[in-house]
mmCIF file of C-alpha atoms in Angstrom:
data_model
loop_
_atom_site.group_PDB
_atom_site.id
_atom_site.type_symbol
_atom_site.label_atom_id
_atom_site.label_comp_id
_atom_site.label_asym_id
_atom_site.label_seq_id
_atom_site.Cartn_x
_atom_site.Cartn_y
_atom_site.Cartn_z
ATOM 1 C CA GLN J 1 -9.931 4.797 -14.687
ATOM 2 C CA VAL J 2 -10.630 8.404 -13.737
ATOM 3 C CA LEU J 3 -9.894 11.368 -15.979
ATOM 4 C CA LEU J 4 -9.507 14.693 -14.179
ATOM 5 C CA VAL J 5 -9.637 18.128 -15.787
ATOM 6 C CA GLU J 6 -8.901 21.287 -13.805
ATOM 7 C CA SER J 7 -9.969 24.831 -14.622
ATOM 8 C CA GLY J 8 -10.279 28.235 -13.013
ATOM 9 C CA GLY J 9 -6.696 29.348 -12.709
ATOM 10 C CA GLY J 10 -5.532 32.808 -13.667
ATOM 11 C CA LEU J 11 -3.574 35.925 -12.823
ATOM 12 C CA VAL J 12 -4.779 37.786 -9.737
ATOM 13 C CA GLN J 13 -3.476 40.306 -7.245
ATOM 14 C CA ALA J 14 -2.528 39.603 -3.662
ATOM 15 C CA GLY J 15 -5.619 39.477 -1.481
ATOM 16 C CA ASP J 16 -7.877 38.357 -4.310
ATOM 17 C CA SER J 17 -9.826 35.101 -4.518
ATOM 18 C CA LEU J 18 -10.118 32.309 -7.060
ATOM 19 C CA ARG J 19 -12.194 29.198 -7.424
ATOM 20 C CA LEU J 20 -10.587 26.165 -8.997
ATOM 21 C CA SER J 21 -12.688 23.310 -10.302
ATOM 22 C CA CYS J 22 -11.844 19.745 -11.201
ATOM 23 C CA VAL J 23 -14.285 17.643 -13.191
ATOM 24 C CA ALA J 24 -13.909 13.876 -13.163
ATOM 25 C CA SER J 25 -15.047 11.372 -15.736
ATOM 26 C CA GLY J 26 -16.432 7.996 -14.832
ATOM 27 C CA ARG J 27 -19.198 6.824 -12.554
ATOM 28 C CA THR J 28 -16.952 5.952 -9.599
ATOM 29 C CA PHE J 29 -16.002 9.497 -8.608
ATOM 30 C CA SER J 30 -17.847 9.267 -5.294
ATOM 31 C CA ARG J 31 -15.678 6.311 -4.257
ATOM 32 C CA TYR J 32 -12.487 8.374 -4.306
ATOM 33 C CA CYS J 33 -11.004 10.741 -1.827
ATOM 34 C CA MET J 34 -9.807 13.837 -3.619
ATOM 35 C CA GLY J 35 -6.866 16.110 -3.110
ATOM 36 C CA TRP J 36 -5.396 19.330 -4.414
ATOM 37 C CA PHE J 37 -1.660 19.737 -4.795
ATOM 38 C CA ARG J 38 0.486 22.521 -6.176
ATOM 39 C CA GLN J 39 3.939 22.906 -7.636
ATOM 40 C CA ALA J 40 5.792 26.179 -7.861
ATOM 41 C CA PRO J 41 8.699 26.688 -10.268
ATOM 42 C CA GLY J 42 11.818 25.025 -8.984
ATOM 43 C CA LYS J 43 10.017 23.459 -6.058
ATOM 44 C CA GLU J 44 8.626 20.043 -5.292
ATOM 45 C CA ARG J 45 4.947 19.294 -5.542
ATOM 46 C CA GLU J 46 3.194 19.881 -2.226
ATOM 47 C CA PHE J 47 -0.132 18.924 -0.718
ATOM 48 C CA VAL J 48 -2.743 21.650 -0.330
ATOM 49 C CA ALA J 49 -6.099 20.146 0.679
ATOM 50 C CA GLY J 50 -8.046 16.896 0.713
ATOM 51 C CA ILE J 51 -11.653 15.777 1.069
ATOM 52 C CA SER J 52 -13.210 12.418 1.857
ATOM 53 C CA TRP J 53 -15.536 10.612 -0.526
ATOM 54 C CA SER J 54 -18.626 11.819 1.330
ATOM 55 C CA ALA J 55 -17.237 15.304 2.025
ATOM 56 C CA SER J 56 -17.614 14.622 5.749
ATOM 57 C CA SER J 57 -13.909 15.207 6.339
ATOM 58 C CA THR J 58 -11.405 17.698 4.997
ATOM 59 C CA TRP J 59 -7.721 18.196 5.704
ATOM 60 C CA TYR J 60 -5.349 21.031 4.809
ATOM 61 C CA ASP J 61 -1.724 21.980 4.800
ATOM 62 C CA ASP J 62 -1.012 24.522 7.515
ATOM 63 C CA SER J 63 0.070 27.088 4.936
ATOM 64 C CA VAL J 64 -3.456 27.369 3.515
ATOM 65 C CA LYS J 65 -5.620 26.528 6.516
ATOM 66 C CA GLY J 66 -8.189 29.252 7.039
ATOM 67 C CA ARG J 67 -7.678 30.688 3.550
ATOM 68 C CA PHE J 68 -8.518 27.792 1.226
ATOM 69 C CA THR J 69 -11.641 25.626 1.275
ATOM 70 C CA ILE J 70 -12.107 22.326 -0.507
ATOM 71 C CA SER J 71 -15.541 21.016 -1.428
ATOM 72 C CA ARG J 72 -17.084 18.424 -3.719
ATOM 73 C CA ASP J 73 -20.349 17.708 -5.499
ATOM 74 C CA ASN J 74 -20.609 14.004 -6.240
ATOM 75 C CA ALA J 75 -23.723 14.530 -8.366
ATOM 76 C CA LYS J 76 -21.652 16.696 -10.706
ATOM 77 C CA ASN J 77 -18.398 14.719 -10.376
ATOM 78 C CA THR J 78 -16.687 17.920 -9.294
ATOM 79 C CA VAL J 79 -14.241 18.933 -6.598
ATOM 80 C CA SER J 80 -13.503 22.596 -6.014
ATOM 81 C CA LEU J 81 -10.892 24.625 -4.217
ATOM 82 C CA HIS J 82 -11.773 28.119 -3.073
ATOM 83 C CA LEU J 83 -8.662 30.239 -2.647
ATOM 84 C CA ASN J 84 -9.068 33.363 -0.541
ATOM 85 C CA SER J 85 -6.601 35.997 0.638
ATOM 86 C CA LEU J 86 -4.140 34.900 -2.004
ATOM 87 C CA LYS J 87 -0.455 35.605 -1.516
ATOM 88 C CA PRO J 88 2.373 35.725 -4.058
ATOM 89 C CA GLU J 89 3.761 32.531 -2.516
ATOM 90 C CA ASP J 90 0.553 30.750 -3.585
ATOM 91 C CA THR J 91 1.718 31.064 -7.196
ATOM 92 C CA ALA J 92 1.950 27.541 -8.647
ATOM 93 C CA VAL J 93 0.365 25.024 -10.951
ATOM 94 C CA TYR J 94 -2.512 23.448 -9.056
ATOM 95 C CA TYR J 95 -3.413 19.810 -9.609
ATOM 96 C CA CYS J 96 -6.354 17.749 -8.454
ATOM 97 C CA ALA J 97 -5.861 14.083 -7.697
ATOM 98 C CA ALA J 98 -7.985 11.056 -6.816
ATOM 99 C CA GLY J 99 -7.026 8.297 -4.458
ATOM 100 C CA SER J 100 -8.497 5.296 -2.676
ATOM 101 C CA SER J 101 -7.192 6.279 0.748
ATOM 102 C CA CYS J 102 -8.296 9.335 2.654
ATOM 103 C CA TYR J 103 -6.342 11.724 4.862
ATOM 104 C CA GLU J 104 -3.306 11.306 2.662
ATOM 105 C CA LYS J 105 -0.874 14.161 2.042
ATOM 106 C CA ARG J 106 1.658 12.208 0.014
ATOM 107 C CA GLY J 107 1.312 12.462 -3.716
ATOM 108 C CA ASP J 108 2.226 8.832 -4.278
ATOM 109 C CA LYS J 109 -0.936 7.817 -2.418
ATOM 110 C CA TYR J 110 -3.096 9.292 -5.186
ATOM 111 C CA ASN J 111 -3.750 7.243 -8.293
ATOM 112 C CA TYR J 112 -5.090 9.748 -10.825
ATOM 113 C CA TRP J 113 -4.001 13.280 -11.654
ATOM 114 C CA GLY J 114 -5.226 16.150 -13.770
ATOM 115 C CA GLN J 115 -3.081 18.232 -16.076
ATOM 116 C CA GLY J 116 -3.014 21.255 -13.772
ATOM 117 C CA THR J 117 -4.130 24.871 -13.874
ATOM 118 C CA GLN J 118 -1.838 27.852 -13.354
ATOM 119 C CA VAL J 119 -2.445 30.302 -10.526
ATOM 120 C CA THR J 120 -0.317 33.439 -10.504
ATOM 121 C CA VAL J 121 -0.576 35.971 -7.694
ATOM 122 C CA SER J 122 1.074 39.344 -8.194
ATOM 123 C CA SER J 123 2.149 41.525 -5.303
#
């Protein structure tokens, strides 16, 4: 069982940056590949970024590639998402998720989810 708690969301202007964090409970965090997803109002949840258990590999949706960076610190049971050059279309609730398989972009491949943190980008 893994409990995930996100933080760091907020209201920012276009072009600004944010850093989201996700802290995991349990001693098996390093065994999981981690992902960030987001869901905008009226839209389906979509994949944003993922990172392997050792942080040796990362993968991104094309819409955020070059602007967002995912990282993790297994000693602190934390995965982070750095959001740069934010756009109004990045507005969504952002969720972190843990899964046993890496390189996955489908939400149903992740076993554990946090409660989400709201990111709002004004134009």
